[in-house]
Rosetta silent file (secondary structure, phi, psi, omega in degrees, C-alpha in Angstrom):
SEQUENCE: MVDWKGLAKKSIEKSTEVAKQGVSKSKEKADEKKREKALQEEQDLAFEKMVLGASLRAEKLNLKGKNKKQILEAEHIRNQQIRNNQFIFEKPAKTTVIIDGDFIRITRKGFGNALTVGTSGEKAIKISDVNSVQLSPPGGIVSGYLQFTLAGNRNTQGLSEAVKDENSVIFIKDDLDMAVVIKAIVEELMAKDTSGVTVNQQDLSPAEELRKYKALLDDGILTQDEFDAKKKQLLDM
SCORE:     score description
SCORE:     0.000 S_00000001
   1 L     0.000  134.827 -176.888   36.222  -84.481   15.358 S_00000001
   2 L   -74.045  132.941  178.461   34.727  -81.140   16.368 S_00000001
   3 L   -88.588   83.097 -177.096   36.614  -78.063   15.173 S_00000001
   4 H   -61.440  -39.059 -179.564   36.449  -76.124   18.424 S_00000001
   5 H   -64.154  -41.319 -179.888   38.769  -73.397   17.192 S_00000001
   6 H   -65.344  -42.384  179.003   36.662  -72.864   14.091 S_00000001
   7 H   -64.435  -41.617  179.622   33.462  -72.688   16.105 S_00000001
   8 H   -63.741  -39.870  179.808   35.007  -70.257   18.562 S_00000001
   9 H   -63.549  -44.915  179.690   36.205  -68.042   15.726 S_00000001
  10 H   -63.811  -38.723 -179.998   32.764  -67.953   14.117 S_00000001
  11 H   -63.892  -41.584  179.135   31.174  -67.188   17.495 S_00000001
  12 H   -65.207  -42.760  179.574   33.570  -64.312   18.048 S_00000001
  13 H   -62.099  -40.428  179.815   32.952  -62.978   14.543 S_00000001
  14 H   -66.402  -42.645  179.713   29.202  -63.141   15.071 S_00000001
  15 H   -63.510  -39.198  178.988   29.423  -61.381   18.429 S_00000001
  16 H   -64.042  -41.644  179.748   31.602  -58.698   16.878 S_00000001
  17 H   -64.851  -42.650  177.862   29.110  -58.164   14.057 S_00000001
  18 H   -61.770  -41.200  179.532   26.205  -57.923   16.510 S_00000001
  19 H   -64.291  -40.992  178.759   28.180  -55.413   18.573 S_00000001
  20 H   -62.754  -42.365  179.107   28.922  -53.345   15.472 S_00000001
  21 H   -63.519  -39.079  178.169   25.251  -53.320   14.535 S_00000001
  22 H   -63.067  -42.467  178.658   24.364  -52.224   18.067 S_00000001
  23 H   -64.607  -40.046 -179.643   26.872  -49.375   17.920 S_00000001
  24 H   -63.913  -42.537  178.966   25.568  -48.367   14.500 S_00000001
  25 H   -66.439  -39.628  178.589   21.968  -48.284   15.737 S_00000001
  26 H   -63.575  -39.640  178.887   22.963  -46.295   18.811 S_00000001
  27 H   -65.776  -40.117  178.147   24.776  -43.806   16.610 S_00000001
  28 H   -62.463  -41.960  178.829   21.740  -43.500   14.338 S_00000001
  29 H   -64.642  -41.962  179.774   19.514  -42.799   17.349 S_00000001
  30 H   -63.993  -41.881  178.751   21.971  -40.241   18.690 S_00000001
  31 H   -64.744  -38.454  179.068   22.174  -38.543   15.287 S_00000001
  32 H   -64.784  -40.517  177.971   18.372  -38.509   15.045 S_00000001
  33 H   -64.868  -38.716  177.790   18.114  -36.881   18.479 S_00000001
  34 H   -63.565  -42.245  178.966   20.658  -34.240   17.429 S_00000001
  35 H   -64.685  -42.363  179.347   18.658  -33.497   14.280 S_00000001
  36 H   -63.551  -41.510  179.391   15.412  -33.246   16.272 S_00000001
  37 H   -64.706  -43.011  179.345   17.073  -30.945   18.812 S_00000001
  38 H   -63.860  -40.189  178.842   18.511  -28.728   16.072 S_00000001
  39 H   -65.491  -42.133  179.553   15.117  -28.537   14.353 S_00000001
  40 H   -64.186  -41.225  178.644   13.375  -27.657   17.636 S_00000001
  41 H   -64.228  -37.704  178.174   15.941  -24.947   18.363 S_00000001
  42 H   -65.939  -41.682  178.910   15.428  -23.548   14.857 S_00000001
  43 H   -67.229  -40.793  178.857   11.650  -23.519   15.330 S_00000001
  44 H   -63.381  -40.828 -179.987   11.963  -21.912   18.785 S_00000001
  45 H   -65.725  -40.492  179.073   14.243  -19.209   17.388 S_00000001
  46 H   -65.754  -39.452  179.023   11.829  -18.496   14.519 S_00000001
  47 H   -65.716  -43.772  178.804    8.910  -18.303   16.972 S_00000001
  48 H   -60.616  -44.060  179.964   10.832  -15.939   19.259 S_00000001
  49 H   -62.278  -40.845  179.961   11.717  -13.705   16.313 S_00000001
  50 H   -65.639  -45.873 -177.497    8.083  -13.615   15.174 S_00000001
  51 H   -64.664  -47.751 -178.254    6.735  -12.816   18.652 S_00000001
  52 H   -67.668  -31.522  178.255    9.288  -10.114   19.417 S_00000001
  53 H   -67.451  -28.780 -179.265    8.826   -8.603   15.966 S_00000001
  54 H   -93.978  -16.526 -176.122    5.104   -8.161   16.627 S_00000001
  55 L   -76.181  142.151  177.283    5.408   -7.111   20.268 S_00000001
  56 L   -91.297   -1.182 -179.038    5.181   -3.430   21.203 S_00000001
  57 L  -135.848   34.784 -174.923    7.171   -4.017   24.397 S_00000001
  58 H   -54.638  -42.220 -177.058    9.838   -6.466   23.204 S_00000001
  59 H   -67.485  -19.024 -176.486   12.684   -4.708   24.998 S_00000001
  60 H   -93.224   -6.995 -179.203   10.854   -4.941   28.315 S_00000001
  61 L   -78.829  133.471  177.544   10.331   -8.723   28.245 S_00000001
  62 L   -93.612  102.544 -176.205   12.607  -10.729   30.538 S_00000001
  63 L  -107.934   18.156 -176.596   13.607  -13.785   28.504 S_00000001
  64 L   -90.146  -16.540 -178.027   16.673  -14.797   30.521 S_00000001
  65 L   -85.680 -176.163 -178.213   14.916  -17.084   32.986 S_00000001
  66 L   -76.157  -11.496 -178.775   13.654  -20.631   32.697 S_00000001
  67 L   -94.364   19.887 -176.618   10.145  -19.386   31.859 S_00000001
  68 H   -54.412  -46.342 -177.465   11.207  -17.956   28.493 S_00000001
  69 H   -62.573  -44.064 -179.513    8.947  -20.278   26.490 S_00000001
  70 H   -65.338  -38.137  179.780    5.875  -19.505   28.606 S_00000001
  71 H   -64.565  -43.478  179.833    6.562  -15.764   28.391 S_00000001
  72 H   -65.669  -40.340  179.220    6.851  -15.908   24.596 S_00000001
  73 H   -64.478  -41.195  178.216    3.666  -17.966   24.276 S_00000001
  74 H   -66.159  -39.163  179.861    1.761  -15.500   26.473 S_00000001
  75 H   -68.493  -34.238  177.621    3.131  -12.555   24.492 S_00000001
  76 H   -62.451  -44.683  178.163    2.106  -14.260   21.217 S_00000001
  77 H   -62.777  -42.367  179.344   -1.483  -14.541   22.475 S_00000001
  78 H   -61.833  -43.020  178.662   -1.345  -10.896   23.617 S_00000001
  79 H   -59.901  -43.400 -179.774   -0.090   -9.780   20.186 S_00000001
  80 H   -65.007  -39.671  179.126   -2.962  -11.587   18.467 S_00000001
  81 H   -63.822  -43.999  179.557   -5.506  -10.029   20.826 S_00000001
  82 H   -62.213  -41.705  179.623   -4.158   -6.518   20.201 S_00000001
  83 H   -61.215  -29.279  179.011   -4.258   -7.118   16.455 S_00000001
  84 L   -94.739   15.387  178.926   -7.944   -8.000   16.844 S_00000001
  85 L    61.433   35.910  174.672   -8.589   -4.846   18.925 S_00000001
  86 E  -117.787  122.886 -173.965   -8.952   -6.842   22.135 S_00000001
  87 E  -125.035  114.676 -176.124   -7.031   -5.450   25.104 S_00000001
  88 E  -108.981  114.713  177.577   -6.913   -7.400   28.361 S_00000001
  89 E  -100.790  111.015 -177.224   -5.630   -5.599   31.462 S_00000001
  90 L   -80.128  -31.335 -176.350   -4.996   -8.149   34.205 S_00000001
  91 L  -130.531  152.825   -0.865   -3.833   -5.650   36.834 S_00000001
  92 L   -75.751  -13.267  175.402   -4.654   -3.850   39.043 S_00000001
  93 L  -143.221  142.829 -174.246   -8.148   -5.216   38.293 S_00000001
  94 L   -63.422  112.656 -179.477   -9.273   -7.484   35.457 S_00000001
  95 E  -137.968  132.108  178.321  -10.597   -5.234   32.686 S_00000001
  96 E  -116.247  132.052  177.192  -11.100   -6.024   29.010 S_00000001
  97 E  -117.353  126.176  177.850  -11.475   -3.348   26.336 S_00000001
  98 E  -124.704  126.546  175.861  -12.771   -4.293   22.888 S_00000001
  99 E   -97.462  109.360 -170.118  -13.112   -1.810   20.045 S_00000001
 100 E  -124.397   96.213  179.481  -15.955   -3.208   18.016 S_00000001
 101 L    65.166 -113.912 -177.740  -17.112   -1.164   15.056 S_00000001
 102 L   -95.430    8.570 -174.144  -18.673    2.019   16.450 S_00000001
 103 E  -127.117  150.035  167.459  -18.362    1.009   20.110 S_00000001
 104 E  -105.663  120.421 -177.592  -15.809    0.737   22.886 S_00000001
 105 E  -110.471  118.741 -178.562  -16.826   -2.184   25.078 S_00000001
 106 E  -110.278  120.798  179.419  -15.386   -2.276   28.603 S_00000001
 107 E  -116.953  126.376 -179.609  -15.887   -5.450   30.638 S_00000001
 108 E  -114.297  143.495  177.747  -14.879   -5.573   34.288 S_00000001
 109 L  -135.816  157.679  172.696  -14.568   -8.607   36.530 S_00000001
 110 L    95.490  164.203 -176.573  -13.646   -9.269   40.110 S_00000001
 111 H   -67.102  -35.908 -178.561  -14.158   -7.833   43.562 S_00000001
 112 H   -58.871  -44.905  178.757  -11.701   -4.970   42.995 S_00000001
 113 H   -66.921  -41.646 -179.449  -13.779   -3.489   40.188 S_00000001
 114 H   -63.475  -34.119 -178.003  -17.029   -3.981   42.071 S_00000001
 115 H   -74.376  -40.920 -175.247  -15.539   -2.209   45.096 S_00000001
 116 H   -88.713  -54.523 -177.369  -14.088    0.811   43.261 S_00000001
 117 L   -81.062  -27.883  179.219  -16.240    1.350   40.176 S_00000001
 118 L    79.342   20.042 -179.744  -19.300   -0.232   41.721 S_00000001
 119 L  -150.550  157.200  174.490  -20.187   -2.114   38.578 S_00000001
 120 L  -139.802  176.677 -176.649  -19.405   -5.300   36.710 S_00000001
 121 E    85.627 -156.366 -173.149  -20.311   -6.702   33.335 S_00000001
 122 E  -105.967  137.776  172.031  -20.062   -4.733   30.086 S_00000001
 123 E  -116.484  121.821  179.407  -20.203   -0.986   29.492 S_00000001
 124 E  -103.129  125.293  178.956  -20.658    0.022   25.842 S_00000001
 125 E  -114.487  122.384  177.015  -19.539    3.504   24.831 S_00000001
 126 E   -74.329  127.335 -174.516  -20.496    4.805   21.414 S_00000001
 127 H   -61.289  -32.261  178.852  -17.428    6.343   19.803 S_00000001
 128 H   -67.187  -15.563  178.824  -19.466    9.210   18.365 S_00000001
 129 H   -91.130   -6.529 -177.615  -20.307   10.186   21.987 S_00000001
 130 E   -84.474  126.213  177.964  -16.643   10.469   22.979 S_00000001
 131 E   -89.951  -35.478 -179.151  -15.327   14.042   23.151 S_00000001
 132 E  -159.173  162.661  177.066  -11.754   13.231   24.144 S_00000001
 133 E  -124.124  118.327 -178.128   -9.435   10.475   25.311 S_00000001
 134 E  -104.404  129.364  179.423   -7.214   11.247   28.274 S_00000001
 135 E  -120.936  121.998  175.747   -4.129    9.113   28.973 S_00000001
 136 E  -116.581  108.627 -176.758   -2.179    9.395   32.220 S_00000001
 137 L   -65.481  153.613  175.885    0.899    7.099   32.184 S_00000001
 138 L   -66.919  155.000  176.951    1.868    5.115   35.297 S_00000001
 139 E  -145.378  122.360 -177.716    4.639    6.511   37.451 S_00000001
 140 L    62.620 -122.442  178.886    6.634    4.619   40.067 S_00000001
 141 L   -96.066    3.263 -178.575    4.173    2.469   42.018 S_00000001
 142 E   -89.886  133.317  179.254    1.188    4.530   40.844 S_00000001
 143 L   -72.212  161.511  174.186   -1.056    3.053   38.151 S_00000001
 144 E  -100.626  172.340  176.867   -1.982    4.904   34.991 S_00000001
 145 E  -147.162  152.620  177.682   -5.438    5.471   33.585 S_00000001
 146 E  -121.721  122.676 -176.378   -7.202    5.905   30.257 S_00000001
 147 E  -122.264  134.811  174.425  -10.407    7.936   30.297 S_00000001
 148 E  -101.574  110.548 -178.602  -13.080    8.385   27.665 S_00000001
 149 E   -88.728  125.165 -178.961  -14.738   11.763   28.248 S_00000001
 150 E  -100.993  165.606  179.839  -18.346   11.947   27.037 S_00000001
 151 L   -56.894  129.829  178.694  -20.491   14.959   26.241 S_00000001
 152 L    88.703   -9.207  178.504  -21.452   16.760   29.428 S_00000001
 153 L  -101.606  158.061  175.855  -18.790   15.006   31.509 S_00000001
 154 L  -108.972  160.096  176.050  -15.537   16.458   32.768 S_00000001
 155 L   -66.902  144.729  177.265  -12.087   14.877   32.839 S_00000001
 156 L   -69.547  152.323  179.752  -11.196   13.138   36.066 S_00000001
 157 L  -105.459   81.198  177.030   -8.728   14.874   38.323 S_00000001
 158 L    95.117  170.707 -176.293   -6.151   12.200   39.087 S_00000001
 159 H   -63.906  -35.555 -177.107   -6.119    8.465   39.706 S_00000001
 160 H   -60.116  -32.360  176.313   -8.286    8.635   42.826 S_00000001
 161 H   -84.859  -34.493 -177.057  -11.223    9.812   40.697 S_00000001
 162 H   -62.774  -36.873 -178.062  -10.383    7.640   37.695 S_00000001
 163 L   -65.052  -19.585 -179.993  -10.699    4.394   39.679 S_00000001
 164 L   -98.827   -2.788 -174.924  -14.340    5.295   40.392 S_00000001
 165 L   -93.705  122.916 -178.191  -15.168    6.330   36.837 S_00000001
 166 L   -70.592  -12.680  177.883  -16.938    3.713   34.723 S_00000001
 167 L   -98.368   13.173 -179.725  -15.560    5.343   31.568 S_00000001
 168 E  -117.956  153.341  176.937  -11.938    4.920   32.694 S_00000001
 169 E  -123.619  125.734  179.623   -9.521    1.990   32.517 S_00000001
 170 E   -96.469  138.625 -177.498   -6.776    1.601   35.134 S_00000001
 171 E  -147.728  162.570  178.974   -3.544   -0.121   34.097 S_00000001
 172 L   -99.657  174.609 -173.817    0.016   -0.825   35.220 S_00000001
 173 H   -58.662  -37.483 -177.344    3.308    0.103   33.550 S_00000001
 174 H   -63.060  -20.719 -176.520    3.604   -3.213   31.687 S_00000001
 175 H  -109.974   15.778  178.490    0.382   -2.454   29.801 S_00000001
 176 H   -59.527  -35.922 -179.034    1.073    1.164   28.855 S_00000001
 177 H   -60.427  -38.995  179.424    1.577    0.101   25.227 S_00000001
 178 H   -67.061  -40.528  179.415   -2.010   -1.208   25.031 S_00000001
 179 H   -62.149  -40.356  179.115   -3.404    2.014   26.488 S_00000001
 180 H   -65.199  -41.247  178.843   -1.490    4.066   23.906 S_00000001
 181 H   -64.603  -42.924  178.524   -2.796    1.882   21.069 S_00000001
 182 H   -59.458  -46.933  179.745   -6.389    2.180   22.327 S_00000001
 183 H   -57.711  -45.108 -178.904   -6.059    5.959   22.490 S_00000001
 184 H   -64.635  -41.752 -179.191   -4.668    6.097   18.945 S_00000001
 185 H   -65.647  -47.335 -177.391   -7.400    3.838   17.547 S_00000001
 186 H   -64.192  -43.187  179.050  -10.258    5.688   19.245 S_00000001
 187 H   -65.237  -33.794  175.667   -8.946    9.102   18.207 S_00000001
 188 H   -64.952  -43.716  178.553   -8.576    7.810   14.642 S_00000001
 189 H   -66.398  -37.683  177.920  -12.187    6.603   14.715 S_00000001
 190 H   -62.195  -41.017  179.223  -13.334    9.911   16.218 S_00000001
 191 H   -65.847  -40.814  178.945  -11.647   11.776   13.361 S_00000001
 192 H   -66.405  -37.446 -178.085  -13.261    9.488   10.787 S_00000001
 193 H   -66.236  -41.466 -179.471  -16.634    9.888   12.483 S_00000001
 194 H   -69.533  -23.219  178.977  -16.517   13.688   12.403 S_00000001
 195 L   -91.470   -1.336  177.885  -15.622   13.596    8.722 S_00000001
 196 L    78.989   16.962 -179.233  -18.535   11.277    7.983 S_00000001
 197 L  -108.600  133.445  177.839  -16.289    8.426    6.871 S_00000001
 198 L   -94.685  135.563 -179.654  -16.713    4.924    8.245 S_00000001
 199 L  -127.296  140.942  176.018  -13.598    2.858    8.867 S_00000001
 200 L   -95.912  111.998 -175.417  -13.206   -0.827    9.661 S_00000001
 201 H   -70.543  -13.491  177.202  -10.538   -1.134   12.351 S_00000001
 202 H   -77.330  -10.443 -177.144   -9.949   -4.762   11.473 S_00000001
 203 H  -138.103   60.103  179.966   -8.525   -3.623    8.120 S_00000001
 204 L   -70.133  147.732  176.101   -6.529   -0.448    8.744 S_00000001
 205 L   -73.740  160.290  177.493   -4.445    0.970    5.950 S_00000001
 206 H   -55.684  -36.987 -179.699   -0.638    0.989    6.305 S_00000001
 207 H   -65.384  -39.889  179.473   -0.747    4.751    6.854 S_00000001
 208 H   -69.081  -40.299  175.905   -3.249    4.386    9.712 S_00000001
 209 H   -61.153  -41.057 -178.399   -1.201    1.582   11.253 S_00000001
 210 H   -63.199  -37.512  178.325    1.888    3.757   10.938 S_00000001
 211 H   -63.585  -36.912  178.316    0.197    6.585   12.819 S_00000001
 212 H   -63.740  -45.816 -179.304   -0.519    4.223   15.694 S_00000001
 213 H   -68.580  -30.382  177.281    3.129    3.169   15.894 S_00000001
 214 H   -66.316  -35.841  176.940    4.264    6.808   15.632 S_00000001
 215 H   -64.471  -38.085  177.731    2.161    7.564   18.715 S_00000001
 216 H   -66.531  -37.433  177.208    3.934    4.720   20.507 S_00000001
 217 H   -64.857  -45.942 -178.576    7.294    6.156   19.438 S_00000001
 218 H   -63.129  -31.825 -179.518    6.362    9.642   20.641 S_00000001
 219 L   -88.442    1.951  176.519    5.263    8.247   24.013 S_00000001
 220 L    81.426   10.513  179.234    8.519    6.321   24.412 S_00000001
 221 L   -77.486  -39.480  177.027    6.915    2.871   24.145 S_00000001
 222 L  -105.377  146.671  171.810    8.813    2.015   20.959 S_00000001
 223 L   -82.435  168.441  179.634   12.457    2.759   20.237 S_00000001
 224 H   -62.541  -38.982  179.973   13.434    4.450   16.992 S_00000001
 225 H   -64.396  -41.033  179.488   14.815    1.147   15.663 S_00000001
 226 H   -65.864  -41.261  178.790   11.566   -0.676   16.483 S_00000001
 227 H   -64.291  -42.911  179.754    9.518    2.055   14.816 S_00000001
 228 H   -61.901  -38.382  179.135   11.747    1.983   11.716 S_00000001
 229 H   -65.810  -42.578  178.136   11.340   -1.802   11.507 S_00000001
 230 H   -64.936  -39.582 -179.599    7.533   -1.515   11.749 S_00000001
 231 H   -62.428  -45.258  179.439    7.544    1.263    9.178 S_00000001
 232 H   -63.799  -40.326  179.095    9.545   -0.834    6.730 S_00000001
 233 H   -61.790  -44.542 -178.568    7.242   -3.816    7.349 S_00000001
 234 H   -68.267  -41.214 -177.198    4.102   -1.745    6.679 S_00000001
 235 H   -74.396  -18.472  178.810    5.440    0.015    3.615 S_00000001
 236 L   -91.131   -2.831 -178.818    6.588   -3.284    2.106 S_00000001
 237 L   -63.842    0.000    0.000    3.094   -4.826    2.455 S_00000001
């Protein structure tokens, strides 16, 4: 005679065991997802800290929106470019400045540059030919400009002349920090050149780096706390 009760009991026990295993596997997957999420959040936080620590305009970045990750990634690329003496000004017209050994190389692209400056491609300026570096910060809706004055040339008188000068770089408020750094680097190289000493800008000493950041502090680009943090970082190298 078939033991129906016994069979039913075993079936129930088996179903219960299968259900328990399913719950256990689901819990393991959920726990794994939590661990992955926590690890990703930790990595994102570390990346944000690294990017903001290297940025010269950290306080001005808007990281409250949904594009926070893209903004940080773009700023990371910008930080690396600045560290390599490559400065890309996207607005008001695409202009790239590279300080390469004894030269300042200015590359312009786009219709805006062709219309105002009347030239495109690369302009190489020998640093030993530079007499002075003039920086006019942006104000309100007016762009700023950085001008390299060469022997025999005069300083431009305002933005209207600077936009037509092939030895000038026009920039917006968001890129003032790059203009200040370029000015500091070029003036440092000019000083080294007049003293007959050659310097490799890819390997600046902590003191030279500190002078660049002090210029940013004096121009209001860095706060005192940011400058102190950079100073501590450089002196601990």
